[in-house]
PDB file of C-alpha atoms in Angstrom:
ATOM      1  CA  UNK O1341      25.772  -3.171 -54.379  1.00  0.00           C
ATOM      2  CA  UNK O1342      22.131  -2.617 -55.475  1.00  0.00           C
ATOM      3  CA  UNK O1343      21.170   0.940 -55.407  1.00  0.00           C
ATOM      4  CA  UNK O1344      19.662   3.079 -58.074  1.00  0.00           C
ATOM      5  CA  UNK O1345      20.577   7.040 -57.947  1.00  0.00           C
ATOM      6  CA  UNK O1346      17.137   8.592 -57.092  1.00  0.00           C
ATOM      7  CA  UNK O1347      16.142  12.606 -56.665  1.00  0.00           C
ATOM      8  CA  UNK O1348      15.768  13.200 -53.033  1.00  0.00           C
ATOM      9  CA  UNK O1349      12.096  14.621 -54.187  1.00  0.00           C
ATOM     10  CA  UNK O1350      11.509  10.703 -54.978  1.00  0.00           C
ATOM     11  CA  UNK O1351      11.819   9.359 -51.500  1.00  0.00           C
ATOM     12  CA  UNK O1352       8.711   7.992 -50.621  1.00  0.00           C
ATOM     13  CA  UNK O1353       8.749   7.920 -47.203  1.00  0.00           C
ATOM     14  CA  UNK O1354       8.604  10.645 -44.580  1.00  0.00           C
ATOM     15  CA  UNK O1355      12.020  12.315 -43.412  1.00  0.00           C
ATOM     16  CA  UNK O1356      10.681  12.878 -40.502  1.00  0.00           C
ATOM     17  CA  UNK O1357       9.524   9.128 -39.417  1.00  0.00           C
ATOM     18  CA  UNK O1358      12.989   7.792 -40.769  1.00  0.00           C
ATOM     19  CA  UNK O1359      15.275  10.113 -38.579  1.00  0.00           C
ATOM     20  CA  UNK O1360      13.037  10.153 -35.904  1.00  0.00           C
ATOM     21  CA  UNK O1361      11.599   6.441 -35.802  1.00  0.00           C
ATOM     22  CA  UNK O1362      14.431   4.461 -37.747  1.00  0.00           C
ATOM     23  CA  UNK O1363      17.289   6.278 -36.945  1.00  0.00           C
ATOM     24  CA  UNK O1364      20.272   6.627 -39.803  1.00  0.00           C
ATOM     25  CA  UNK O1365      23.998   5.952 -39.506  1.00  0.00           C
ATOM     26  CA  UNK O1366      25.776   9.627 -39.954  1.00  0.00           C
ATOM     27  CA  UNK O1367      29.497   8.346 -41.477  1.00  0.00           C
ATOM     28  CA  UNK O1368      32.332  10.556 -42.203  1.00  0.00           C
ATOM     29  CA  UNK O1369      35.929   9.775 -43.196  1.00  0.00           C
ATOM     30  CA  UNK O1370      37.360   7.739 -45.820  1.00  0.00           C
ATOM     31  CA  UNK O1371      37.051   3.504 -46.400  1.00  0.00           C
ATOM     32  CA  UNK O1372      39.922   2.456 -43.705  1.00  0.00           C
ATOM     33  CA  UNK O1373      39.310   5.778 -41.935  1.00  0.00           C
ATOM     34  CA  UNK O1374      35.974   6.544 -40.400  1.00  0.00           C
ATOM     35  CA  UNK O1375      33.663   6.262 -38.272  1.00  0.00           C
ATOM     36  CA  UNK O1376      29.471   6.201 -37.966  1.00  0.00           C
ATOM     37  CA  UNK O1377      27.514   6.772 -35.019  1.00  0.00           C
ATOM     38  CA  UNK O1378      23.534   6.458 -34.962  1.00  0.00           C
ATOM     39  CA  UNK O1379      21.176   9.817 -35.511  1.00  0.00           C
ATOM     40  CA  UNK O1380      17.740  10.509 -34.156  1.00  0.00           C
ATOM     41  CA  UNK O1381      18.037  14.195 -34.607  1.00  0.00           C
ATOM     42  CA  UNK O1382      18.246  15.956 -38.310  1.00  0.00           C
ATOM     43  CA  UNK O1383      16.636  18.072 -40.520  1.00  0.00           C
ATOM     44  CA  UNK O1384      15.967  17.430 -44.287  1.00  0.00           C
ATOM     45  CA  UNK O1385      15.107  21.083 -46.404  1.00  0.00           C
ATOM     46  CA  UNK O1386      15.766  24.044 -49.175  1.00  0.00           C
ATOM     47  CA  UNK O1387      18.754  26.511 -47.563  1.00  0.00           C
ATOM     48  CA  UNK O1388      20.853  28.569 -50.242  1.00  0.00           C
ATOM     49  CA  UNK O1389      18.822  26.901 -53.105  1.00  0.00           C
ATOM     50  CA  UNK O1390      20.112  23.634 -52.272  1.00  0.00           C
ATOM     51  CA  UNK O1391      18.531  20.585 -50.913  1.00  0.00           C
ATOM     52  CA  UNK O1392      20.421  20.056 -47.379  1.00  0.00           C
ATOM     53  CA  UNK O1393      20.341  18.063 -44.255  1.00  0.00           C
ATOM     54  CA  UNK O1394      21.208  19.497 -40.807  1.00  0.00           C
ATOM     55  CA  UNK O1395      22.674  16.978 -38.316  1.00  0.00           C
ATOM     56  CA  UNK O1396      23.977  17.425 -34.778  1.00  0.00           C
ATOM     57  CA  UNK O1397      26.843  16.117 -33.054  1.00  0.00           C
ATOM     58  CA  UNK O1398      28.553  16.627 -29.726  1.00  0.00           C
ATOM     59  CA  UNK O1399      31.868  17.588 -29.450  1.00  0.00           C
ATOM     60  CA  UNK O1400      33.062  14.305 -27.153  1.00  0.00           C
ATOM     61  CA  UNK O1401      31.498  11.807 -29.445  1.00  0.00           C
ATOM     62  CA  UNK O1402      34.255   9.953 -31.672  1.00  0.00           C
ATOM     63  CA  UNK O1403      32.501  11.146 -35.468  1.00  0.00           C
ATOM     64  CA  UNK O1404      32.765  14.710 -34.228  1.00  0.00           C
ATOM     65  CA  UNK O1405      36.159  14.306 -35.005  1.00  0.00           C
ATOM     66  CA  UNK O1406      35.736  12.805 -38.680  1.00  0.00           C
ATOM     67  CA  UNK O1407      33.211  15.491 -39.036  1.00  0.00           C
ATOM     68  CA  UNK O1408      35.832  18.235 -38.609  1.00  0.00           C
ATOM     69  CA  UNK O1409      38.315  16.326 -40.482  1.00  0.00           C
ATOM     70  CA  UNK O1410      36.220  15.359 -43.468  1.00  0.00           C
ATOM     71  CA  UNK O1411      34.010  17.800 -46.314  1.00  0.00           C
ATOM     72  CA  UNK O1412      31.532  14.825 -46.680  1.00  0.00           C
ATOM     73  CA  UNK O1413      29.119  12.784 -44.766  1.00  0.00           C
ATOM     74  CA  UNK O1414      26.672  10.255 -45.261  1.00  0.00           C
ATOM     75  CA  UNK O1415      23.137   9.388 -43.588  1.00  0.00           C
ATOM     76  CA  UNK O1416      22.812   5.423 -44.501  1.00  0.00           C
ATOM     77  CA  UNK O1417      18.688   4.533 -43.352  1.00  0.00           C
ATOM     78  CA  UNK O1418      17.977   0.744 -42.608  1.00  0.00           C
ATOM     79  CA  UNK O1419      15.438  -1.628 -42.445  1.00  0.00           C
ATOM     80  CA  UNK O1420      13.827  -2.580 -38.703  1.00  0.00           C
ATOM     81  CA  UNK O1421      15.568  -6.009 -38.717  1.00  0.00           C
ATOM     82  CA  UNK O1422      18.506  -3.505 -38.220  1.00  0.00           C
ATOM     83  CA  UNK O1423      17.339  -1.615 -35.056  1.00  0.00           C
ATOM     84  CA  UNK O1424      19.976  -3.428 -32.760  1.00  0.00           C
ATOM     85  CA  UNK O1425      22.758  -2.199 -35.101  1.00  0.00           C
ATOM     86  CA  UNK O1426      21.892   1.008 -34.464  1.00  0.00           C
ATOM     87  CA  UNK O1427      21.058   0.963 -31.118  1.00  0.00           C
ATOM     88  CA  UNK O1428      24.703  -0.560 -30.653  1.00  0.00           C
ATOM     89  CA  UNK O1429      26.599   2.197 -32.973  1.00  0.00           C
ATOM     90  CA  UNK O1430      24.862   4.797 -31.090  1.00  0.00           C
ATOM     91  CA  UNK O1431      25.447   3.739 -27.803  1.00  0.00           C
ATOM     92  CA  UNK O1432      29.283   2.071 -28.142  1.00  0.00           C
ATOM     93  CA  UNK O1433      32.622   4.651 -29.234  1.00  0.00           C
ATOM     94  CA  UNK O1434      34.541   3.862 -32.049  1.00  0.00           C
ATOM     95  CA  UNK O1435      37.387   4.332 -30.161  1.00  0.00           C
ATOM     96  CA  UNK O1436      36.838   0.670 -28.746  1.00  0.00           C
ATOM     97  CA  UNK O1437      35.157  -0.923 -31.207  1.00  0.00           C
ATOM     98  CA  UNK O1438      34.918  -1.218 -34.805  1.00  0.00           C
ATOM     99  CA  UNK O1439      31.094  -0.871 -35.314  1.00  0.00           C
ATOM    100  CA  UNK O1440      30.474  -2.305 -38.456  1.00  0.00           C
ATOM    101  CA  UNK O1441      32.639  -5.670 -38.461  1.00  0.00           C
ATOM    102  CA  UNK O1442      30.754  -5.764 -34.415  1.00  0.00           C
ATOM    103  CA  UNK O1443      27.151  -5.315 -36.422  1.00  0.00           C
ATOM    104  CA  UNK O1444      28.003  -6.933 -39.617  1.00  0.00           C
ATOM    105  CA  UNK O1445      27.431  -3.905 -41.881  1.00  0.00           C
ATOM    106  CA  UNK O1446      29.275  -3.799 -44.968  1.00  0.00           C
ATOM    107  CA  UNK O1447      30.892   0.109 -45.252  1.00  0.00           C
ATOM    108  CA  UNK O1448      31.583   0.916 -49.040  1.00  0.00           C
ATOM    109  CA  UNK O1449      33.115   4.298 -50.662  1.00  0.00           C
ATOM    110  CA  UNK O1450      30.522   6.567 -52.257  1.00  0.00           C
ATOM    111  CA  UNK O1451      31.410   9.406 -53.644  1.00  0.00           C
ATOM    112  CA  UNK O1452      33.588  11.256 -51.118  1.00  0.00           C
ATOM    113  CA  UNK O1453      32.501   9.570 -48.044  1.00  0.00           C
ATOM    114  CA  UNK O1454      31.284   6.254 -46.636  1.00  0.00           C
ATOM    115  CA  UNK O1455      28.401   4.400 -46.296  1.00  0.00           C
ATOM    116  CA  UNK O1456      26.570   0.958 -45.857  1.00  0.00           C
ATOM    117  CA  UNK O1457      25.797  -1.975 -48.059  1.00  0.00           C
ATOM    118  CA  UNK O1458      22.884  -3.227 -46.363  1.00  0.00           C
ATOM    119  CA  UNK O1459      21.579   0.099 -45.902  1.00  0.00           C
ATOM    120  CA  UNK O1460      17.866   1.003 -48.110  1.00  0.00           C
ATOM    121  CA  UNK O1461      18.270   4.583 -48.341  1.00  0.00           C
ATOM    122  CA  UNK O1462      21.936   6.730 -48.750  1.00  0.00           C
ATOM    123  CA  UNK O1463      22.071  10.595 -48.901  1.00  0.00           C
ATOM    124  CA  UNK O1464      25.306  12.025 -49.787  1.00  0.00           C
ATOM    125  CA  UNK O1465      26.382  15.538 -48.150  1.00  0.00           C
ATOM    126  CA  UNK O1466      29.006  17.857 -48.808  1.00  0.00           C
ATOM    127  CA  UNK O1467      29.386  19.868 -45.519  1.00  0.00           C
ATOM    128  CA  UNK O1468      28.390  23.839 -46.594  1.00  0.00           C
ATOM    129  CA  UNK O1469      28.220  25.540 -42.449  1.00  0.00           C
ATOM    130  CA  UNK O1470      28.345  24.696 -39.104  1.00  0.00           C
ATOM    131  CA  UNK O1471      27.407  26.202 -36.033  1.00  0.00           C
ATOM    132  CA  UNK O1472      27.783  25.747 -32.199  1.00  0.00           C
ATOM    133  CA  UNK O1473      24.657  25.272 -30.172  1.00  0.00           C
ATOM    134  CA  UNK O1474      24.518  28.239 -28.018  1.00  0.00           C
ATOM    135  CA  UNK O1475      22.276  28.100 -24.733  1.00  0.00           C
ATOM    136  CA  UNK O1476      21.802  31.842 -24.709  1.00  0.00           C
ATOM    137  CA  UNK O1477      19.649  31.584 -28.005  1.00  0.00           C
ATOM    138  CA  UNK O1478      17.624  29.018 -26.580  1.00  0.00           C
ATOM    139  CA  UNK O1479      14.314  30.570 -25.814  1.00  0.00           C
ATOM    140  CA  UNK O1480      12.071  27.551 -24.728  1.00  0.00           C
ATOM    141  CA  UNK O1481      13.313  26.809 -21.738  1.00  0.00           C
ATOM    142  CA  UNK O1482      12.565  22.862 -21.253  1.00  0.00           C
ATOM    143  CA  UNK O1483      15.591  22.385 -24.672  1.00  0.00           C
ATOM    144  CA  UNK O1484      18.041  23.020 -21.539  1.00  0.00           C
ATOM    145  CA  UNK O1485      16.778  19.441 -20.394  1.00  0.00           C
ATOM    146  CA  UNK O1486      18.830  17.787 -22.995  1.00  0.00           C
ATOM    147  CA  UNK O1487      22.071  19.482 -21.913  1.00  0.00           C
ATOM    148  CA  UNK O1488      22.677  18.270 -18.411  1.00  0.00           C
ATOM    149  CA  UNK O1489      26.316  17.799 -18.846  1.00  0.00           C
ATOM    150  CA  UNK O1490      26.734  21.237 -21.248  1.00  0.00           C
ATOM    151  CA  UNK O1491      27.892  19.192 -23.957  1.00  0.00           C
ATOM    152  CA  UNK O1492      26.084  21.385 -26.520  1.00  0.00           C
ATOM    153  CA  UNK O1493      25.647  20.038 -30.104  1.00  0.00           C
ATOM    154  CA  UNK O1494      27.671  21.275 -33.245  1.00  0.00           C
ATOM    155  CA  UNK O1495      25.272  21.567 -35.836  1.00  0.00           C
ATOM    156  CA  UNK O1496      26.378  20.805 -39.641  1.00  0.00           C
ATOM    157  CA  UNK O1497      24.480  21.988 -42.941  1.00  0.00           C
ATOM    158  CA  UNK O1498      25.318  19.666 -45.878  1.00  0.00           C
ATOM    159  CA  UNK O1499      24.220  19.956 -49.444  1.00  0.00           C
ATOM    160  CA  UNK O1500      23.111  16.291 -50.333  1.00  0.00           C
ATOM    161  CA  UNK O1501      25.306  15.374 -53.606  1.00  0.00           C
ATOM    162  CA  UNK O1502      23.637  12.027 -53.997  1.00  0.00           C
ATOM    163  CA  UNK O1503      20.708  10.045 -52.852  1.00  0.00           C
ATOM    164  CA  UNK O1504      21.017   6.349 -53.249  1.00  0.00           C
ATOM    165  CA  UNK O1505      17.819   3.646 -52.695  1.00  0.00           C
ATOM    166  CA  UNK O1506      18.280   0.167 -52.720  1.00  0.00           C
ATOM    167  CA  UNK O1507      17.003  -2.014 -55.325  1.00  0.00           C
ATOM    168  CA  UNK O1508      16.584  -5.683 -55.194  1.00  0.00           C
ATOM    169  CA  UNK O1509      17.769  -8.548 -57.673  1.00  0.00           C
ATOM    170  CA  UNK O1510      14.905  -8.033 -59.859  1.00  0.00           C
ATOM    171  CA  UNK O1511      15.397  -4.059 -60.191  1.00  0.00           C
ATOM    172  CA  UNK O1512      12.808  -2.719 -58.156  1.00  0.00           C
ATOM    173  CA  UNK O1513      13.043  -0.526 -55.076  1.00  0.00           C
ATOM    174  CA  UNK O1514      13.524  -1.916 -51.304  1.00  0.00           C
TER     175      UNK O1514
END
């Protein structure tokens, strides 16, 4: 595996645009023992004076479950060439399938958590808070729209531990 440690200060591109145009893989559990589902949805920011990420995940979806089991998570970015990966892991349960040998990604151990070989940018989390969604705080009222079923997001802090960016053969960044 190719990846230099970097400060999450030195990511060059904009949070925003990868969570929202990319998409990450949010992985929790253990090598043997996890599961990854895709993220459009997340924060990146200063809370407690620590650099955090906020993801969301409903309760019925498989990785809430390694999420409650598990203190650490990963958010593993890819290159386009990747998008149907992603648009698989997010649309398929790892209950019936097991994602990465169906998308040929590569999971690896890092740190305390999982992530992905061919990914080009890792962040590391340690879980630090969670809370429940709760419609009665909502106060614009069109956020309602992406609740038709009720299913109502959990919503995880983590303090990233690590951020990880590939490098190629010759040393420099992806």
């Amino acid at each position: 595996m190719n990846f230099e440690k970097i400060d999450i200060c030195d990511v060059n591109d904009s949070f925003v645009r990868l969570i929202r145009d990319d998409w990450a893989l949010l992985t929790a559990g253990e090598k043997g023992n996890y599961n990854t589902m895709t993220v459009s949805w997340g924060m990146l920011g200063e809370l407690w004076g620590k650099d955090v990420v906020t993801v969301f995940v409903r309760p019925q979806r498989y990785t809430y479950e390694f999420m409650e089991k598990y203190d650490n998570f990963t958010l593993s970015f890819f290159g386009s060439e990747y998008r149907r990966a992603l648009s698989f892991c997010g649309s398929k349960s790892g209950r019936d399938f097991d994602k990465a040998e169906e998308c040929g990604l590569t999971a690896f151990e890092t740190g305390e958590s999982v992530a992905f070989e061919e990914a080009k940018l890792i962040i590391a989390c340690r879980k630090t808070a969670f809370a429940d969604m709760d419609p009665s705080k909502f106060i614009a009222p069109e956020i309602e729209d992406n609740y038709s079923n009720g299913d109502y997001h959990r919503v995880y802090i983590g303090e990233i531990t690590e951020v990880c960016k590939k490098i190629n053969r010759s040393g420099t960044s992806v």
